[in-house]
Short mmCIF file of C-alpha atoms in Angstrom, two decimals:
data_model
loop_
_atom_site.label_atom_id
_atom_site.label_comp_id
_atom_site.label_asym_id
_atom_site.label_seq_id
_atom_site.Cartn_x
_atom_site.Cartn_y
_atom_site.Cartn_z
CA MET A 168 0.03 -0.07 -0.29
CA ALA A 169 1.00 3.53 -0.78
CA LYS A 170 2.15 5.76 1.11
CA GLY A 171 2.75 9.25 2.05
CA PHE A 172 0.99 11.95 0.25
CA PRO A 173 -1.16 10.62 -2.86
CA GLU A 174 0.88 11.36 -6.48
CA ASN A 175 -2.01 13.93 -7.38
CA PHE A 176 -1.47 15.69 -4.10
CA LEU A 177 -2.62 19.36 -4.94
CA TRP A 178 -0.19 21.64 -3.21
CA GLY A 179 0.22 24.92 -3.34
CA GLY A 180 -1.45 27.52 -1.12
CA ALA A 181 -4.60 30.35 -0.80
CA THR A 182 -5.41 34.20 -0.65
CA ALA A 183 -8.47 36.14 -1.01
CA ALA A 184 -9.61 38.56 -3.33
CA ASN A 185 -10.43 41.25 -0.78
CA GLN A 186 -7.10 41.04 0.58
CA VAL A 187 -4.59 40.73 -2.15
CA GLU A 188 -6.11 42.91 -5.08
CA GLY A 189 -6.29 46.25 -4.08
CA ALA A 190 -7.63 48.16 -7.49
CA TYR A 191 -10.43 48.49 -5.62
CA LEU A 192 -12.38 50.65 -8.00
CA SER A 193 -10.26 49.42 -11.64
CA ASP A 194 -12.12 48.57 -14.97
CA GLY A 195 -15.83 48.82 -13.22
CA LYS A 196 -15.56 47.04 -10.09
CA GLY A 197 -17.95 48.16 -8.39
CA LEU A 198 -18.13 48.50 -4.61
CA SER A 199 -18.44 45.50 -1.95
CA THR A 200 -18.95 44.72 1.74
CA ALA A 201 -14.99 44.40 2.12
CA ASP A 202 -14.60 47.49 1.07
CA VAL A 203 -15.92 49.45 4.11
CA MET A 204 -14.01 48.05 6.59
CA THR A 205 -11.55 50.66 8.01
CA ALA A 206 -7.68 48.84 9.57
CA GLY A 207 -8.05 47.85 13.03
CA MET A 208 -5.94 45.59 15.06
CA HIS A 209 -5.33 43.67 18.04
CA GLY A 210 -7.81 44.09 19.89
CA VAL A 211 -9.22 46.95 17.88
CA PRO A 212 -11.85 45.45 15.64
CA ARG A 213 -12.59 46.90 11.99
CA GLU A 214 -15.67 49.10 11.84
CA ILE A 215 -17.75 49.46 9.14
CA THR A 216 -18.95 52.31 7.91
CA ASP A 217 -22.35 53.72 5.38
CA GLY A 218 -19.69 53.74 1.82
CA VAL A 219 -16.96 54.63 1.47
CA VAL A 220 -15.90 58.00 4.14
CA GLU A 221 -12.87 60.36 3.54
CA GLY A 222 -10.12 60.19 5.90
CA ASN A 223 -10.33 56.11 6.79
CA TYR A 224 -8.30 54.17 5.51
CA TYR A 225 -9.09 50.94 4.06
CA PRO A 226 -7.28 48.21 3.62
CA SER A 227 -9.19 46.88 0.74
CA HIS A 228 -8.41 49.44 -2.19
CA GLN A 229 -4.80 48.33 -2.46
CA ALA A 230 -3.98 45.88 -0.44
CA VAL A 231 -0.49 44.08 -1.62
CA ASP A 232 -1.49 45.52 -5.84
CA HIS A 233 -1.85 41.41 -6.81
CA TYR A 234 -4.29 42.70 -9.29
CA HIS A 235 -1.63 44.23 -11.28
CA ARG A 236 0.96 42.30 -10.86
CA PHE A 237 -0.75 38.42 -10.51
CA LYS A 238 1.79 37.43 -13.35
CA GLU A 239 4.49 38.03 -10.94
CA ASP A 240 3.50 36.24 -7.67
CA ILE A 241 2.12 33.62 -9.61
CA ALA A 242 5.85 32.44 -11.16
CA LEU A 243 5.88 32.77 -8.26
CA PHE A 244 4.10 29.93 -6.81
CA ALA A 245 5.69 27.92 -10.36
CA GLU A 246 8.74 28.60 -8.54
CA MET A 247 8.26 26.94 -6.23
CA GLY A 248 6.30 23.92 -7.54
CA PHE A 249 2.79 24.99 -6.59
CA LYS A 250 0.13 22.34 -7.90
CA CYS A 251 -3.29 24.37 -7.16
CA TYR A 252 -3.93 27.90 -6.55
CA ARG A 253 -6.34 29.16 -4.05
CA LEU A 254 -8.19 32.06 -4.54
CA SER A 255 -11.51 34.03 -5.23
CA ILE A 256 -13.20 35.85 -7.83
CA ALA A 257 -14.93 39.55 -6.90
CA TRP A 258 -18.06 38.73 -7.55
CA SER A 259 -18.75 43.04 -8.11
CA ARG A 260 -16.01 42.38 -10.33
CA ILE A 261 -18.20 40.81 -13.21
CA PHE A 262 -21.77 41.83 -12.14
CA PRO A 263 -20.32 45.55 -10.16
CA ASN A 264 -23.39 46.14 -8.27
CA GLY A 265 -24.44 42.24 -8.39
CA ASP A 266 -27.72 42.93 -9.77
CA GLU A 267 -26.91 43.33 -13.33
CA GLU A 268 -28.59 42.09 -16.40
CA VAL A 269 -24.84 42.26 -18.37
CA PRO A 270 -21.79 41.26 -16.65
CA ASN A 271 -18.61 43.16 -16.40
CA GLU A 272 -15.82 42.10 -19.81
CA ALA A 273 -13.42 44.20 -18.25
CA GLY A 274 -13.26 41.81 -15.02
CA LEU A 275 -14.28 38.38 -16.72
CA LYS A 276 -11.07 39.40 -18.83
CA HIS A 277 -9.34 39.95 -15.86
CA TYR A 278 -9.75 36.54 -14.98
CA ASP A 279 -9.72 34.68 -17.83
CA GLU A 280 -5.48 36.05 -18.19
CA VAL A 281 -5.26 35.25 -14.31
CA PHE A 282 -5.98 31.51 -14.86
CA ASP A 283 -3.65 31.44 -18.02
CA THR A 284 -1.18 32.44 -15.67
CA CYS A 285 -1.97 29.60 -13.90
CA LEU A 286 -2.13 26.57 -15.67
CA GLN A 287 0.49 28.14 -18.23
CA TYR A 288 2.73 26.83 -15.47
CA GLY A 289 0.76 24.05 -14.53
CA ILE A 290 -0.81 25.29 -11.56
CA GLU A 291 -5.13 24.19 -10.58
CA PRO A 292 -7.42 27.29 -9.86
CA LEU A 293 -9.34 26.10 -7.41
CA VAL A 294 -11.81 29.23 -6.64
CA THR A 295 -13.42 30.19 -4.02
CA ILE A 296 -17.61 31.73 -5.91
CA SER A 297 -18.03 34.56 -2.47
CA HIS A 298 -15.02 35.29 -0.29
CA PHE A 299 -16.29 38.05 1.88
CA GLU A 300 -17.27 40.23 -0.66
CA THR A 301 -21.15 40.82 -1.05
CA PRO A 302 -21.36 43.65 -3.90
CA LEU A 303 -22.59 46.18 -2.07
CA GLY A 304 -25.55 46.91 -4.15
CA LEU A 305 -27.47 44.30 -2.96
CA LEU A 306 -27.38 45.81 0.75
CA LYS A 307 -30.38 47.96 -0.77
CA TYR A 308 -32.77 44.23 -1.31
CA GLY A 309 -31.29 43.37 2.17
CA SER A 310 -28.51 40.99 1.25
CA TRP A 311 -28.32 37.44 1.39
CA GLU A 312 -31.70 37.91 4.41
CA ASN A 313 -34.21 38.36 0.28
CA ARG A 314 -35.15 35.15 -1.81
CA GLU A 315 -34.56 36.83 -4.96
CA VAL A 316 -30.52 37.49 -4.29
CA ILE A 317 -29.81 33.14 -4.31
CA ASP A 318 -30.44 34.63 -7.94
CA PHE A 319 -28.05 36.98 -9.09
CA TYR A 320 -25.79 34.39 -6.93
CA LEU A 321 -26.99 32.24 -9.87
CA ARG A 322 -26.39 34.30 -12.81
CA TYR A 323 -22.72 35.04 -11.49
CA CYS A 324 -22.16 30.99 -11.11
CA GLN A 325 -23.93 30.72 -14.71
CA THR A 326 -21.53 33.40 -16.02
CA ILE A 327 -18.44 32.08 -15.00
CA PHE A 328 -19.08 28.94 -15.02
CA ASN A 329 -19.59 28.65 -18.73
CA ARG A 330 -16.76 30.91 -19.38
CA TYR A 331 -14.29 29.34 -16.90
CA LYS A 332 -14.97 25.76 -18.62
CA GLY A 333 -11.50 24.02 -18.93
CA LYS A 334 -9.64 26.11 -16.99
CA VAL A 335 -11.43 26.31 -13.61
CA LYS A 336 -12.56 22.32 -12.45
CA TYR A 337 -12.12 23.63 -8.68
CA TRP A 338 -14.60 24.98 -7.13
CA LEU A 339 -16.56 26.42 -3.72
CA THR A 340 -19.24 27.65 -3.20
CA PHE A 341 -18.73 29.90 -0.66
CA ASN A 342 -15.59 30.60 1.86
CA GLU A 343 -16.06 29.72 5.21
CA ILE A 344 -20.70 29.74 5.33
CA ASN A 345 -20.76 29.56 9.15
CA VAL A 346 -19.20 32.58 9.62
CA MET A 347 -22.82 33.33 9.53
CA SER A 348 -23.27 33.09 12.70
CA THR A 349 -20.25 34.75 13.58
CA LYS A 350 -19.83 37.57 11.56
CA PRO A 351 -22.28 37.96 9.52
CA TRP A 352 -21.09 40.60 7.67
CA MET A 353 -17.58 39.33 6.58
CA ALA A 354 -20.62 36.18 5.38
CA ALA A 355 -23.89 37.64 3.83
CA GLY A 356 -23.35 41.24 4.25
CA ILE A 357 -25.41 41.13 7.39
CA ASN A 358 -25.34 43.02 10.29
CA SER A 359 -27.60 41.46 13.08
CA ASN A 360 -26.78 40.08 15.95
CA ASP A 361 -30.42 38.36 14.94
CA GLU A 362 -30.62 35.38 15.12
CA GLN A 363 -33.76 34.76 12.56
CA THR A 364 -32.04 36.93 10.45
CA ARG A 365 -28.74 35.26 9.85
CA MET A 366 -30.25 31.64 9.62
CA THR A 367 -32.29 33.11 7.38
CA ALA A 368 -29.96 34.47 5.57
CA ALA A 369 -27.38 30.84 5.70
CA TYR A 370 -30.81 29.12 4.71
CA HIS A 371 -30.51 31.40 1.09
CA GLN A 372 -26.83 31.13 0.46
CA PHE A 373 -27.75 26.96 1.52
CA LEU A 374 -30.16 27.09 -1.40
CA ALA A 375 -28.14 28.98 -3.48
CA SER A 376 -25.22 26.12 -3.20
CA ALA A 377 -27.44 23.86 -3.95
CA LYS A 378 -28.60 24.70 -6.83
CA ALA A 379 -24.66 25.88 -7.78
CA VAL A 380 -23.72 22.66 -7.49
CA GLN A 381 -25.59 21.61 -9.43
CA MET A 382 -25.12 24.15 -12.35
CA ALA A 383 -22.01 23.24 -12.36
CA HIS A 384 -22.35 19.53 -12.79
CA ALA A 385 -24.82 20.12 -15.50
CA ILE A 386 -22.21 23.39 -17.14
CA ASP A 387 -19.22 20.89 -17.11
CA PRO A 388 -19.50 17.16 -15.57
CA ASN A 389 -15.33 17.75 -14.64
CA ASN A 390 -16.75 19.78 -12.50
CA LYS A 391 -15.74 19.40 -8.42
CA VAL A 392 -17.38 21.42 -6.53
CA GLY A 393 -17.02 21.32 -2.44
CA MET A 394 -18.39 23.64 0.96
CA MET A 395 -16.16 25.53 3.46
CA TYR A 396 -16.18 25.43 6.69
CA ALA A 397 -14.87 27.63 9.05
CA GLY A 398 -13.01 24.82 11.66
CA HIS A 399 -14.63 25.99 14.94
CA ILE A 400 -12.55 22.33 16.35
CA ALA A 401 -12.99 22.15 20.62
CA TYR A 402 -12.26 20.21 23.09
CA PRO A 403 -14.04 19.37 26.39
CA ASN A 404 -11.97 21.23 28.69
CA SER A 405 -12.65 18.56 31.36
CA CYS A 406 -14.51 15.34 31.68
CA ASP A 407 -17.29 15.92 33.45
CA PRO A 408 -19.87 15.03 31.47
CA GLU A 409 -21.30 18.45 31.51
CA ASP A 410 -18.00 19.64 29.78
CA ILE A 411 -18.66 17.27 27.77
CA GLN A 412 -22.08 18.72 26.70
CA THR A 413 -21.32 21.59 26.61
CA THR A 414 -18.67 20.44 24.07
CA VAL A 415 -21.24 18.90 22.06
CA ASP A 416 -23.71 21.51 22.11
CA PHE A 417 -21.29 24.00 20.95
CA MET A 418 -19.61 21.78 17.41
CA HIS A 419 -23.04 21.64 16.90
CA LYS A 420 -23.15 25.73 16.73
CA MET A 421 -20.82 25.12 13.76
CA LEU A 422 -20.88 21.80 12.63
CA PHE A 423 -24.36 21.99 11.17
CA TYR A 424 -22.75 23.51 8.42
CA CYS A 425 -21.18 21.10 7.11
CA ASP A 426 -24.53 18.94 7.81
CA VAL A 427 -26.72 20.69 6.00
CA GLN A 428 -23.82 20.95 2.22
CA CYS A 429 -22.79 18.03 2.54
CA ARG A 430 -26.26 15.29 3.57
CA GLY A 431 -28.41 17.51 2.31
CA TYR A 432 -30.73 18.29 4.93
CA TYR A 433 -31.37 20.53 7.90
CA PRO A 434 -30.12 17.87 11.25
CA SER A 435 -32.74 17.05 14.05
CA TYR A 436 -31.45 19.17 16.53
CA LYS A 437 -30.95 22.37 14.45
CA LEU A 438 -34.03 21.70 13.63
CA LYS A 439 -35.74 21.24 17.51
CA GLU A 440 -32.87 24.78 18.82
CA PHE A 441 -34.95 26.02 15.40
CA GLU A 442 -38.38 24.95 17.50
CA ARG A 443 -37.33 26.51 21.21
CA GLU A 444 -35.98 29.35 19.75
CA GLY A 445 -39.59 30.45 16.90
CA ILE A 446 -36.81 31.32 14.40
CA VAL A 447 -38.83 29.82 10.94
CA LEU A 448 -37.22 29.03 7.70
CA PRO A 449 -38.47 31.26 4.58
CA ILE A 450 -38.98 27.19 3.07
CA GLN A 451 -40.78 27.77 -0.44
CA ASP A 452 -42.04 23.79 -1.75
CA GLY A 453 -39.06 22.38 -3.42
CA ASP A 454 -36.66 24.09 -1.85
CA LEU A 455 -36.07 20.22 0.30
CA VAL A 456 -35.66 18.39 -2.84
CA GLU A 457 -32.09 21.05 -3.85
CA LEU A 458 -30.82 20.95 -0.60
CA LYS A 459 -30.44 17.44 -1.35
CA LYS A 460 -29.87 17.35 -5.14
CA GLY A 461 -27.22 20.24 -3.96
CA LYS A 462 -24.81 17.81 -1.83
CA VAL A 463 -21.08 19.68 -1.76
CA ASP A 464 -17.95 16.53 -3.57
CA PHE A 465 -15.22 17.33 -1.32
CA LEU A 466 -15.40 19.57 2.13
CA SER A 467 -12.43 22.45 2.50
CA TYR A 468 -11.78 24.04 5.48
CA SER A 469 -9.31 26.14 7.64
CA TYR A 470 -7.71 24.72 10.63
CA TYR A 471 -5.67 27.84 12.86
CA LEU A 472 -6.10 26.50 16.59
CA THR A 473 -8.74 24.65 18.66
CA HIS A 474 -10.71 25.62 21.85
CA VAL A 475 -11.43 24.54 24.64
CA VAL A 476 -14.99 24.64 25.42
CA GLY A 477 -16.68 23.39 29.25
CA LYS A 478 -20.19 23.61 31.70
CA LYS A 479 -19.02 27.86 31.69
CA THR A 480 -19.35 28.69 27.81
CA ASN A 481 -21.73 30.93 26.70
CA LEU A 482 -22.71 29.50 23.11
CA GLU A 483 -22.74 32.96 21.67
CA PHE A 484 -20.31 33.79 18.18
CA LYS A 485 -18.24 36.61 18.31
CA GLY A 486 -15.13 37.48 16.04
CA LEU A 487 -13.64 35.87 13.12
CA ASN A 488 -11.67 33.04 15.35
CA GLY A 489 -10.85 34.54 18.88
CA VAL A 490 -14.91 32.86 20.43
CA LYS A 491 -14.31 33.23 23.97
CA THR A 492 -15.18 29.80 25.69
CA GLY A 493 -14.13 30.88 28.86
CA TYR A 494 -11.40 28.61 28.69
CA LYS A 495 -7.51 27.98 27.35
CA ASN A 496 -5.58 25.40 26.34
CA PRO A 497 -2.40 25.51 29.18
CA TYR A 498 -0.70 22.27 26.76
CA LEU A 499 -0.76 24.42 23.83
CA PRO A 500 1.77 27.91 23.25
CA ALA A 501 -0.24 30.85 20.86
CA SER A 502 0.97 32.37 18.16
CA ASP A 503 0.90 36.11 18.84
CA TRP A 504 -2.23 36.87 18.43
CA GLY A 505 -3.37 33.98 20.73
CA TRP A 506 -4.09 31.65 18.72
CA THR A 507 -3.46 28.75 20.18
CA ILE A 508 -1.22 26.46 17.76
CA ASP A 509 -2.32 23.17 17.97
CA PRO A 510 -0.65 20.62 15.31
CA MET A 511 -1.71 17.39 16.47
CA GLY A 512 -5.52 19.53 16.27
CA LEU A 513 -5.36 18.77 12.80
CA ARG A 514 -5.24 14.92 12.44
CA TYR A 515 -8.32 14.90 15.28
CA SER A 516 -10.09 17.40 13.01
CA LEU A 517 -9.80 15.50 9.77
CA ASN A 518 -10.63 12.17 11.54
CA LEU A 519 -13.59 14.02 12.72
CA LEU A 520 -15.22 15.02 9.46
CA TYR A 521 -14.89 12.35 7.44
CA ASP A 522 -16.11 9.63 9.58
CA ARG A 523 -18.66 12.27 10.06
CA TYR A 524 -19.39 12.70 6.05
CA GLN A 525 -16.97 10.75 4.48
CA ILE A 526 -16.27 12.77 1.43
CA PRO A 527 -13.19 14.34 0.33
CA LEU A 528 -11.37 16.64 2.34
CA MET A 529 -9.04 19.68 1.66
CA ILE A 530 -6.95 22.25 3.86
CA VAL A 531 -7.28 25.62 1.86
CA GLU A 532 -6.47 27.10 5.00
CA ASN A 533 -4.14 26.71 8.06
CA GLY A 534 -0.76 29.44 8.29
CA LEU A 535 0.78 31.66 10.88
CA GLY A 536 0.37 34.88 11.32
CA ALA A 537 3.74 36.60 12.74
CA VAL A 538 5.05 39.78 12.52
CA ASP A 539 8.75 39.78 10.68
CA LYS A 540 11.28 41.20 9.84
CA ILE A 541 14.13 41.60 6.91
CA ASP A 542 18.27 41.12 8.28
CA GLU A 543 21.14 43.66 7.56
CA ASP A 544 21.65 40.67 4.70
CA GLY A 545 18.37 41.73 3.71
CA ARG A 546 16.36 37.82 4.42
CA ILE A 547 13.25 37.16 6.43
CA HIS A 548 14.18 34.09 8.71
CA ASP A 549 11.28 32.54 9.03
CA SER A 550 11.69 29.90 10.77
CA TYR A 551 9.02 29.74 13.72
CA ARG A 552 7.02 29.27 10.01
CA ILE A 553 8.22 26.15 9.25
CA GLU A 554 8.45 25.00 11.93
CA TYR A 555 4.26 25.49 12.18
CA LEU A 556 4.23 24.08 9.29
CA ARG A 557 6.06 20.95 9.06
CA ASN A 558 4.37 20.70 12.79
CA HIS A 559 0.78 20.56 10.69
CA LEU A 560 2.28 19.05 7.46
CA LYS A 561 2.84 15.76 9.99
CA GLU A 562 -0.53 15.80 11.42
CA MET A 563 -1.68 15.51 8.07
CA LYS A 564 0.76 13.00 7.19
CA LYS A 565 -0.66 10.39 9.44
CA ALA A 566 -4.09 11.16 9.28
CA ILE A 567 -2.77 9.82 5.32
CA ASP A 568 -0.99 7.33 6.17
CA ILE A 569 -2.50 5.48 9.37
CA ASP A 570 -6.43 6.40 9.52
CA GLY A 571 -5.82 6.34 5.73
CA ILE A 572 -8.61 9.35 5.49
CA PRO A 573 -8.86 10.72 1.32
CA VAL A 574 -6.73 14.12 1.56
CA MET A 575 -7.44 15.81 -2.22
CA GLY A 576 -4.27 18.96 -1.10
CA TYR A 577 -2.78 21.20 1.31
CA THR A 578 -2.92 25.22 0.25
CA MET A 579 -1.54 27.27 2.97
CA TRP A 580 -2.95 30.91 4.27
CA GLY A 581 -1.41 32.67 2.26
CA PRO A 582 2.05 32.11 0.18
CA ILE A 583 2.05 35.46 -0.27
CA ASP A 584 2.00 38.48 2.82
CA LEU A 585 -2.56 39.79 2.73
CA ILE A 586 -4.11 41.91 5.10
CA SER A 587 -5.57 40.28 7.47
CA ALA A 588 -10.35 39.88 7.16
CA SER A 589 -9.82 39.78 11.17
CA THR A 590 -8.82 43.44 12.19
CA GLY A 591 -6.40 44.93 8.54
CA GLU A 592 -3.52 44.66 9.31
CA MET A 593 -0.35 44.06 6.82
CA LYS A 594 2.00 43.36 10.34
CA LYS A 595 0.39 39.73 11.19
CA ARG A 596 2.00 38.53 7.91
CA TYR A 597 1.46 34.86 6.34
CA GLY A 598 3.67 34.70 3.14
CA PHE A 599 6.35 32.47 1.74
CA ILE A 600 7.58 35.92 -0.22
CA TYR A 601 6.79 39.32 2.06
CA VAL A 602 5.20 42.20 0.24
CA ASP A 603 6.59 45.32 1.40
CA VAL A 604 4.21 46.79 2.88
CA ASP A 605 2.97 48.67 6.73
CA ASP A 606 -0.38 48.62 7.90
CA ASN A 607 -0.82 51.96 6.86
CA GLY A 608 -0.84 51.29 3.12
CA ASN A 609 2.62 52.97 2.59
CA GLY A 610 6.19 50.33 0.66
CA THR A 611 7.52 49.71 -2.44
CA PHE A 612 5.10 46.20 -2.86
CA ARG A 613 8.73 44.96 -3.84
CA ARG A 614 8.56 41.05 -3.32
CA ILE A 615 11.09 38.94 -1.63
CA LYS A 616 11.13 35.69 -0.92
CA LYS A 617 11.28 34.43 2.91
CA ASP A 618 13.18 30.87 3.84
CA SER A 619 10.23 29.39 4.16
CA PHE A 620 9.66 29.47 0.63
CA TYR A 621 12.31 27.88 -0.25
CA TRP A 622 11.17 24.83 2.57
CA TYR A 623 8.19 25.08 1.02
CA LYS A 624 9.40 24.69 -2.82
CA LYS A 625 11.94 21.75 -1.14
CA VAL A 626 8.49 19.90 0.27
CA ILE A 627 6.07 20.16 -2.63
CA GLU A 628 9.35 19.01 -5.03
CA SER A 629 8.83 15.95 -2.43
CA ASN A 630 5.26 15.14 -2.34
CA GLY A 631 5.94 15.94 0.95
CA GLU A 632 8.49 13.37 2.94
CA ASP A 633 10.85 16.54 3.29
CA LEU A 634 9.79 18.59 5.66
CA GLU A 635 12.78 19.01 7.49
#
């Protein structure tokens, strides 16, 4: 039996349009929900403003200028040996207000060039259709709370599935769909803590995703469509049955999103919760059949940290990953941004999700946000990042070798320094490639290879065998 990573394993990296592209109004692009989020910092939340307000700094407006430099950046990814590049299409580049009848040709042409560049280097694009940026023009409808937005999304999907047929075969319908419960503005352009509102918007996204899966398969039978889960994984604080039960309740709040997309129906525990809380789903005739027919082909997720949960955990969710549970894990170190570092948890999560759904899995985000310093020799020695990634890859290899889990690929977040989604900072750097730009958007934008760049090149060359 073959050991190690499969022969066709998709090694690569992942970015999001609103965190790398910049060029926020170029070539007819409209404003998105990401374009009205100011910069924050660790402990200082990003603000959502009513439109673009003069005098505020919005990191997405120029980001790291990948829009104009994608050829240079993808060439660097190719130098590392990428087999896959996970990126997102900015919906408002294709339909500037979200509700137009006719797409913006300049936007479509841009992504043609991006995908052609990837394919020229033998890199498979993995495309996130909606990654934390709903066109701002859809707010007049109430955004995803309104069923009409499903049709606008499907028009967008039909446009890109047809346009990029033969160029893109891996798709994700919504980035971290369960962020609806933690940051609904990012997930759906919904600025509300009302559970009925959030669950209505989530229902519409589930339906949109299910219809998009069917559409993708009809347009090109080679298309593979996945869901994307923000990897909330929790351990009980102790063997006290109350701690165990609260952990189950915590995971239900998150995993029901995967249940609907992977199994094609709402789990009974969620329906009972809706009953208790008086939440009514806007189900119409035929909807439940659509959910069933539109199950995803694979489950992808982000894995950065694990939580500890117990009887004093309040089951309210806030923040992107920094969910406050009232407990810390005494066995694990944390990053400078307070995220626990838990490589073994990656193997645990792969087992948990595969046991539950029995479909192929893919890690589409995993990385370390850290402050990188340029040495006197002009180099960036990021041994801490190499160690972080190495330890996670070792555990992923065990999940494949020992547990027999079908892992399709691994796209590290983000291969080039980008704007942090949670804080809007640049100094929280993830990349193998350093970008000379600071938290205020100042710098030369020069790209510099870090030590981790050469390390990852070796990892891919050896198909994950050489991690030293």
